[in-house]
PDB file of C-alpha atoms in Angstrom:
ATOM      1  CA  MET A  92    -227.570 -20.711 145.845  1.00  0.00           C
ATOM      2  CA  ALA A  93    -225.551 -18.287 143.710  1.00  0.00           C
ATOM      3  CA  ARG A  94    -223.340 -16.070 145.718  1.00  0.00           C
ATOM      4  CA  PHE A  95    -221.510 -12.968 144.474  1.00  0.00           C
ATOM      5  CA  ARG A  96    -219.297 -10.146 146.216  1.00  0.00           C
ATOM      6  CA  MET A  97    -221.025  -6.830 146.280  1.00  0.00           C
ATOM      7  CA  TYR A  98    -219.249  -3.380 146.128  1.00  0.00           C
ATOM      8  CA  PRO A  99    -221.638  -0.736 147.567  1.00  0.00           C
ATOM      9  CA  THR A 100    -220.639   2.943 147.818  1.00  0.00           C
ATOM     10  CA  GLY A 101    -220.216   4.652 151.114  1.00  0.00           C
ATOM     11  CA  GLY A 102    -223.908   5.974 151.342  1.00  0.00           C
ATOM     12  CA  GLN A 103    -225.263   2.448 150.352  1.00  0.00           C
ATOM     13  CA  VAL A 104    -223.015   0.991 153.037  1.00  0.00           C
ATOM     14  CA  ARG A 105    -224.731   3.009 155.634  1.00  0.00           C
ATOM     15  CA  GLN A 106    -228.101   2.231 154.399  1.00  0.00           C
ATOM     16  CA  MET A 107    -227.361  -1.608 154.248  1.00  0.00           C
ATOM     17  CA  LEU A 108    -226.059  -1.417 157.868  1.00  0.00           C
ATOM     18  CA  LEU A 109    -229.127   0.182 158.883  1.00  0.00           C
ATOM     19  CA  HIS A 110    -231.181  -2.710 157.112  1.00  0.00           C
ATOM     20  CA  CYS A 111    -229.017  -5.310 159.161  1.00  0.00           C
ATOM     21  CA  ALA A 112    -229.644  -3.440 162.469  1.00  0.00           C
ATOM     22  CA  HIS A 113    -233.397  -3.361 161.745  1.00  0.00           C
ATOM     23  CA  ALA A 114    -233.579  -7.070 160.647  1.00  0.00           C
ATOM     24  CA  ARG A 115    -231.560  -8.052 163.759  1.00  0.00           C
ATOM     25  CA  TYR A 116    -233.950  -5.985 165.972  1.00  0.00           C
ATOM     26  CA  VAL A 117    -237.132  -7.522 164.530  1.00  0.00           C
ATOM     27  CA  TRP A 118    -235.680 -10.943 164.799  1.00  0.00           C
ATOM     28  CA  ASN A 119    -234.509 -10.507 168.554  1.00  0.00           C
ATOM     29  CA  LEU A 120    -238.171  -9.176 169.292  1.00  0.00           C
ATOM     30  CA  ALA A 121    -239.483 -12.315 167.972  1.00  0.00           C
ATOM     31  CA  VAL A 122    -237.082 -14.590 169.888  1.00  0.00           C
ATOM     32  CA  GLU A 123    -238.035 -12.621 173.079  1.00  0.00           C
ATOM     33  CA  GLN A 124    -241.753 -13.059 172.465  1.00  0.00           C
ATOM     34  CA  HIS A 125    -241.398 -16.993 171.993  1.00  0.00           C
ATOM     35  CA  ALA A 126    -239.095 -17.205 174.796  1.00  0.00           C
ATOM     36  CA  HIS A 127    -241.746 -15.901 177.423  1.00  0.00           C
ATOM     37  CA  TRP A 128    -244.237 -18.533 175.986  1.00  0.00           C
ATOM     38  CA  GLU A 129    -245.309 -21.312 178.325  1.00  0.00           C
ATOM     39  CA  PRO A 130    -247.723 -24.243 178.138  1.00  0.00           C
ATOM     40  CA  GLY A 131    -251.167 -23.092 178.995  1.00  0.00           C
ATOM     41  CA  ARG A 132    -250.689 -19.444 177.754  1.00  0.00           C
ATOM     42  CA  GLY A 133    -251.981 -20.225 174.495  1.00  0.00           C
ATOM     43  CA  SER A 134    -249.912 -20.316 171.175  1.00  0.00           C
ATOM     44  CA  ALA A 135    -247.140 -17.612 170.767  1.00  0.00           C
ATOM     45  CA  PRO A 136    -247.848 -15.097 167.855  1.00  0.00           C
ATOM     46  CA  GLY A 137    -247.225 -16.326 164.368  1.00  0.00           C
ATOM     47  CA  PHE A 138    -245.994 -14.640 161.097  1.00  0.00           C
ATOM     48  CA  ALA A 139    -249.408 -12.885 160.153  1.00  0.00           C
ATOM     49  CA  GLU A 140    -249.770 -11.604 163.904  1.00  0.00           C
ATOM     50  CA  GLN A 141    -246.267 -10.540 164.151  1.00  0.00           C
ATOM     51  CA  CYS A 142    -246.690  -8.446 160.791  1.00  0.00           C
ATOM     52  CA  CYS A 143    -249.537  -6.585 162.390  1.00  0.00           C
ATOM     53  CA  GLN A 144    -247.372  -5.970 165.493  1.00  0.00           C
ATOM     54  CA  LEU A 145    -244.609  -4.773 163.330  1.00  0.00           C
ATOM     55  CA  THR A 146    -246.971  -2.284 161.611  1.00  0.00           C
ATOM     56  CA  GLU A 147    -247.934  -0.879 165.017  1.00  0.00           C
ATOM     57  CA  ALA A 148    -244.266  -0.618 166.213  1.00  0.00           C
ATOM     58  CA  ARG A 149    -243.212   1.213 163.150  1.00  0.00           C
ATOM     59  CA  ARG A 150    -245.993   3.911 164.078  1.00  0.00           C
ATOM     60  CA  ALA A 151    -244.515   4.200 167.335  1.00  0.00           C
ATOM     61  CA  ASN A 152    -240.646   3.899 166.587  1.00  0.00           C
ATOM     62  CA  GLU A 153    -239.250   6.532 164.267  1.00  0.00           C
ATOM     63  CA  TRP A 154    -235.927   4.697 164.088  1.00  0.00           C
ATOM     64  CA  LEU A 155    -237.843   1.463 162.924  1.00  0.00           C
ATOM     65  CA  ALA A 156    -240.160   3.307 160.669  1.00  0.00           C
ATOM     66  CA  ALA A 157    -237.167   4.882 158.912  1.00  0.00           C
ATOM     67  CA  GLY A 158    -236.285   1.513 157.611  1.00  0.00           C
ATOM     68  CA  ASN A 159    -237.736  -0.813 154.913  1.00  0.00           C
ATOM     69  CA  ALA A 160    -240.987  -2.617 155.795  1.00  0.00           C
ATOM     70  CA  ASP A 161    -240.316  -5.430 153.483  1.00  0.00           C
ATOM     71  CA  VAL A 162    -236.764  -6.000 154.848  1.00  0.00           C
ATOM     72  CA  GLN A 163    -238.241  -6.272 158.424  1.00  0.00           C
ATOM     73  CA  GLN A 164    -241.103  -8.534 157.339  1.00  0.00           C
ATOM     74  CA  GLN A 165    -238.748 -10.827 155.707  1.00  0.00           C
ATOM     75  CA  ALA A 166    -236.776 -11.067 159.012  1.00  0.00           C
ATOM     76  CA  LEU A 167    -240.085 -12.140 160.797  1.00  0.00           C
ATOM     77  CA  LYS A 168    -240.537 -14.616 157.901  1.00  0.00           C
ATOM     78  CA  ASP A 169    -237.021 -16.187 158.396  1.00  0.00           C
ATOM     79  CA  PHE A 170    -237.815 -16.504 161.979  1.00  0.00           C
ATOM     80  CA  ALA A 171    -241.025 -18.302 161.233  1.00  0.00           C
ATOM     81  CA  LYS A 172    -239.124 -20.697 159.088  1.00  0.00           C
ATOM     82  CA  ALA A 173    -236.512 -21.129 161.714  1.00  0.00           C
ATOM     83  CA  LYS A 174    -239.222 -21.895 164.231  1.00  0.00           C
ATOM     84  CA  SER A 175    -240.913 -24.452 162.016  1.00  0.00           C
ATOM     85  CA  ALA A 176    -237.714 -26.233 161.155  1.00  0.00           C
ATOM     86  CA  ARG A 177    -236.148 -26.337 164.564  1.00  0.00           C
ATOM     87  CA  PHE A 178    -236.671 -29.999 165.040  1.00  0.00           C
ATOM     88  CA  THR A 179    -235.245 -30.987 161.468  1.00  0.00           C
ATOM     89  CA  SER A 180    -232.534 -28.374 160.892  1.00  0.00           C
ATOM     90  CA  GLY A 181    -230.212 -29.484 163.724  1.00  0.00           C
ATOM     91  CA  PHE A 182    -229.967 -25.848 165.062  1.00  0.00           C
ATOM     92  CA  GLY A 183    -232.733 -26.147 167.513  1.00  0.00           C
ATOM     93  CA  GLU A 184    -234.798 -23.170 168.589  1.00  0.00           C
ATOM     94  CA  PRO A 185    -233.961 -19.535 167.070  1.00  0.00           C
ATOM     95  CA  THR A 186    -231.304 -17.873 169.199  1.00  0.00           C
ATOM     96  CA  TRP A 187    -230.335 -14.138 169.717  1.00  0.00           C
ATOM     97  CA  ARG A 188    -228.558 -12.367 166.861  1.00  0.00           C
ATOM     98  CA  LYS A 189    -225.574 -10.081 167.620  1.00  0.00           C
ATOM     99  CA  LYS A 190    -223.980  -6.910 166.269  1.00  0.00           C
ATOM    100  CA  PHE A 191    -220.746  -7.634 164.218  1.00  0.00           C
ATOM    101  CA  MET A 192    -221.658 -11.363 164.335  1.00  0.00           C
ATOM    102  CA  HIS A 193    -224.883 -11.559 162.364  1.00  0.00           C
ATOM    103  CA  GLU A 194    -224.977  -8.763 159.746  1.00  0.00           C
ATOM    104  CA  GLY A 195    -227.362  -9.342 157.059  1.00  0.00           C
ATOM    105  CA  PHE A 196    -231.073  -9.205 155.673  1.00  0.00           C
ATOM    106  CA  ARG A 197    -233.201 -10.637 153.021  1.00  0.00           C
ATOM    107  CA  VAL A 198    -234.836  -8.769 150.274  1.00  0.00           C
ATOM    108  CA  ILE A 199    -238.014 -10.042 148.189  1.00  0.00           C
ATOM    109  CA  GLY A 200    -237.984  -9.339 144.481  1.00  0.00           C
ATOM    110  CA  THR A 201    -239.951  -6.235 143.444  1.00  0.00           C
ATOM    111  CA  ASP A 202    -240.689  -7.012 140.007  1.00  0.00           C
ATOM    112  CA  ARG A 203    -243.462  -9.073 138.609  1.00  0.00           C
ATOM    113  CA  VAL A 204    -243.104 -11.921 136.071  1.00  0.00           C
ATOM    114  CA  PRO A 205    -245.581 -14.567 134.646  1.00  0.00           C
ATOM    115  CA  GLU A 206    -245.157 -17.877 136.220  1.00  0.00           C
ATOM    116  CA  TYR A 207    -245.578 -21.377 134.444  1.00  0.00           C
ATOM    117  CA  ASP A 208    -246.216 -24.903 135.390  1.00  0.00           C
ATOM    118  CA  ALA A 209    -243.218 -27.597 134.970  1.00  0.00           C
ATOM    119  CA  ASP A 210    -244.867 -28.476 131.574  1.00  0.00           C
ATOM    120  CA  GLY A 211    -244.767 -24.937 130.446  1.00  0.00           C
ATOM    121  CA  SER A 212    -248.406 -24.262 130.512  1.00  0.00           C
ATOM    122  CA  VAL A 213    -249.497 -21.014 132.134  1.00  0.00           C
ATOM    123  CA  LYS A 214    -249.971 -21.185 135.719  1.00  0.00           C
ATOM    124  CA  LEU A 215    -253.349 -20.042 136.685  1.00  0.00           C
ATOM    125  CA  ASN A 216    -254.937 -18.688 139.862  1.00  0.00           C
ATOM    126  CA  ALA A 217    -257.498 -21.229 141.144  1.00  0.00           C
ATOM    127  CA  LYS A 218    -259.858 -18.582 142.265  1.00  0.00           C
ATOM    128  CA  THR A 219    -259.677 -15.757 139.604  1.00  0.00           C
ATOM    129  CA  GLY A 220    -258.468 -17.824 136.715  1.00  0.00           C
ATOM    130  CA  ARG A 221    -255.923 -15.366 135.774  1.00  0.00           C
ATOM    131  CA  GLN A 222    -252.166 -15.939 135.270  1.00  0.00           C
ATOM    132  CA  VAL A 223    -250.252 -15.943 138.467  1.00  0.00           C
ATOM    133  CA  MET A 224    -247.529 -13.310 138.532  1.00  0.00           C
ATOM    134  CA  GLY A 225    -244.607 -14.070 140.842  1.00  0.00           C
ATOM    135  CA  ARG A 226    -241.963 -11.946 142.254  1.00  0.00           C
ATOM    136  CA  SER A 227    -238.400 -11.559 140.684  1.00  0.00           C
ATOM    137  CA  VAL A 228    -235.255  -9.832 141.785  1.00  0.00           C
ATOM    138  CA  VAL A 229    -234.424  -6.792 139.703  1.00  0.00           C
ATOM    139  CA  VAL A 230    -230.901  -7.502 138.268  1.00  0.00           C
ATOM    140  CA  ARG A 231    -229.234  -5.702 135.409  1.00  0.00           C
ATOM    141  CA  ARG A 232    -225.799  -6.772 133.662  1.00  0.00           C
ATOM    142  CA  LEU A 233    -223.283  -3.825 133.160  1.00  0.00           C
ATOM    143  CA  ASN A 234    -220.578  -6.014 131.194  1.00  0.00           C
ATOM    144  CA  ARG A 235    -219.433  -9.524 131.049  1.00  0.00           C
ATOM    145  CA  ARG A 236    -217.803  -9.235 134.810  1.00  0.00           C
ATOM    146  CA  TRP A 237    -220.281  -6.877 136.529  1.00  0.00           C
ATOM    147  CA  ALA A 238    -223.919  -6.461 137.161  1.00  0.00           C
ATOM    148  CA  GLN A 239    -226.098  -4.723 139.701  1.00  0.00           C
ATOM    149  CA  VAL A 240    -229.030  -5.404 141.930  1.00  0.00           C
ATOM    150  CA  LYS A 241    -231.762  -3.161 143.433  1.00  0.00           C
ATOM    151  CA  VAL A 242    -231.706  -2.852 147.071  1.00  0.00           C
ATOM    152  CA  PRO A 243    -234.283  -1.187 148.932  1.00  0.00           C
ATOM    153  CA  GLY A 244    -233.317   2.422 150.005  1.00  0.00           C
ATOM    154  CA  CYS A 245    -229.996   2.079 148.174  1.00  0.00           C
ATOM    155  CA  GLY A 246    -230.666   1.850 144.578  1.00  0.00           C
ATOM    156  CA  TRP A 247    -228.483  -0.226 142.198  1.00  0.00           C
ATOM    157  CA  VAL A 248    -225.578  -1.946 144.087  1.00  0.00           C
ATOM    158  CA  ARG A 249    -222.903  -3.481 141.976  1.00  0.00           C
ATOM    159  CA  PHE A 250    -221.568  -6.972 142.314  1.00  0.00           C
ATOM    160  CA  ARG A 251    -219.041  -9.084 140.398  1.00  0.00           C
ATOM    161  CA  LEU A 252    -220.380 -12.013 138.386  1.00  0.00           C
ATOM    162  CA  SER A 253    -217.305 -14.191 138.628  1.00  0.00           C
ATOM    163  CA  ALA A 254    -213.357 -13.991 138.658  1.00  0.00           C
ATOM    164  CA  GLY A 255    -213.012 -14.708 134.892  1.00  0.00           C
ATOM    165  CA  GLY A 256    -216.409 -13.279 133.930  1.00  0.00           C
ATOM    166  CA  ARG A 257    -216.857 -15.762 130.871  1.00  0.00           C
ATOM    167  CA  GLY A 258    -220.013 -17.667 130.774  1.00  0.00           C
ATOM    168  CA  ALA A 259    -221.349 -15.972 134.068  1.00  0.00           C
ATOM    169  CA  LYS A 260    -225.113 -15.728 133.978  1.00  0.00           C
ATOM    170  CA  LEU A 261    -227.475 -13.218 135.733  1.00  0.00           C
ATOM    171  CA  PRO A 262    -229.009 -14.880 138.740  1.00  0.00           C
ATOM    172  CA  ASP A 263    -232.849 -15.412 138.181  1.00  0.00           C
ATOM    173  CA  ALA A 264    -234.368 -15.477 141.708  1.00  0.00           C
ATOM    174  CA  LYS A 265    -237.333 -14.370 143.721  1.00  0.00           C
ATOM    175  CA  THR A 266    -235.452 -13.456 146.884  1.00  0.00           C
ATOM    176  CA  PHE A 267    -231.714 -12.500 147.763  1.00  0.00           C
ATOM    177  CA  ARG A 268    -229.895 -12.274 151.157  1.00  0.00           C
ATOM    178  CA  VAL A 269    -227.330  -9.611 151.840  1.00  0.00           C
ATOM    179  CA  THR A 270    -224.335 -10.383 154.252  1.00  0.00           C
ATOM    180  CA  LEU A 271    -221.263  -8.552 155.721  1.00  0.00           C
ATOM    181  CA  LYS A 272    -218.637 -10.779 156.909  1.00  0.00           C
ATOM    182  CA  ASN A 273    -214.938  -9.812 157.433  1.00  0.00           C
ATOM    183  CA  GLY A 274    -215.651  -6.377 155.887  1.00  0.00           C
ATOM    184  CA  GLN A 275    -217.087  -7.818 152.569  1.00  0.00           C
ATOM    185  CA  TRP A 276    -220.587  -7.536 151.325  1.00  0.00           C
ATOM    186  CA  HIS A 277    -222.071 -10.564 149.388  1.00  0.00           C
ATOM    187  CA  ALA A 278    -225.430 -11.123 147.892  1.00  0.00           C
ATOM    188  CA  ALA A 279    -226.761 -14.849 147.888  1.00  0.00           C
ATOM    189  CA  PHE A 280    -229.423 -15.465 145.410  1.00  0.00           C
ATOM    190  CA  ALA A 281    -232.062 -18.188 146.015  1.00  0.00           C
ATOM    191  CA  VAL A 282    -231.972 -19.421 142.399  1.00  0.00           C
ATOM    192  CA  VAL A 283    -234.554 -22.245 141.542  1.00  0.00           C
ATOM    193  CA  PRO A 284    -232.826 -25.125 139.606  1.00  0.00           C
ATOM    194  CA  GLY A 285    -234.114 -25.930 136.244  1.00  0.00           C
ATOM    195  CA  PRO A 286    -235.915 -29.181 135.567  1.00  0.00           C
ATOM    196  CA  VAL A 287    -233.904 -32.263 135.013  1.00  0.00           C
ATOM    197  CA  PRO A 288    -234.762 -33.948 131.734  1.00  0.00           C
ATOM    198  CA  ALA A 289    -235.933 -37.567 131.739  1.00  0.00           C
ATOM    199  CA  PRO A 290    -233.466 -40.069 130.379  1.00  0.00           C
ATOM    200  CA  GLY A 291    -235.754 -40.971 127.564  1.00  0.00           C
ATOM    201  CA  THR A 292    -235.586 -44.700 128.047  1.00  0.00           C
ATOM    202  CA  GLY A 293    -239.368 -45.108 128.793  1.00  0.00           C
ATOM    203  CA  GLU A 294    -238.463 -46.900 132.254  1.00  0.00           C
ATOM    204  CA  VAL A 295    -240.619 -46.309 135.236  1.00  0.00           C
ATOM    205  CA  ILE A 296    -239.443 -45.503 138.638  1.00  0.00           C
ATOM    206  CA  GLY A 297    -241.016 -46.532 141.792  1.00  0.00           C
ATOM    207  CA  ILE A 298    -240.386 -44.521 144.979  1.00  0.00           C
ATOM    208  CA  ASP A 299    -241.015 -46.087 148.265  1.00  0.00           C
TER     209      ASP A 299
END
């Protein structure tokens, strides 16, 4: 995870706060749905069904429709992951998110880039035979210390690469999370680590 401090303008701050409110609202709706579930009622709605419900809710609610659909869907995806990991994460069931305490949202990359397997070969779709095109966050370097990332509805938002600026690399990620804490905005990029080269000794390692 690569984390950087963001420096949005006044207009961008207002839009990002709206994204936070929408993400929190959608998350809390999902919590409420699953809180009413009881044995014998059938399974609670999953991610796909909740996305359909979100589409209907956006048609009926102007405030929700004014927000970004991808940001709201990512809140549902976060909830689904938290629900699936409740027994292994140590946090238990997903709980309510509160204003001023849980300010943040996740953004999925809008750019499309070709994907490759670990050996460098082209990654193909099993059904179509075409190369898989994955999502990528749109990031642009301004100089050695500053860069900017595209946030839905906000355009380009600046962030500082590092304190010194030397050797700082642009994050290469499929998604990133924007958070507000103690009056500071941060972007945390879910960076996939590169492959670790083998030691080259020819030894075989067995894993139990």
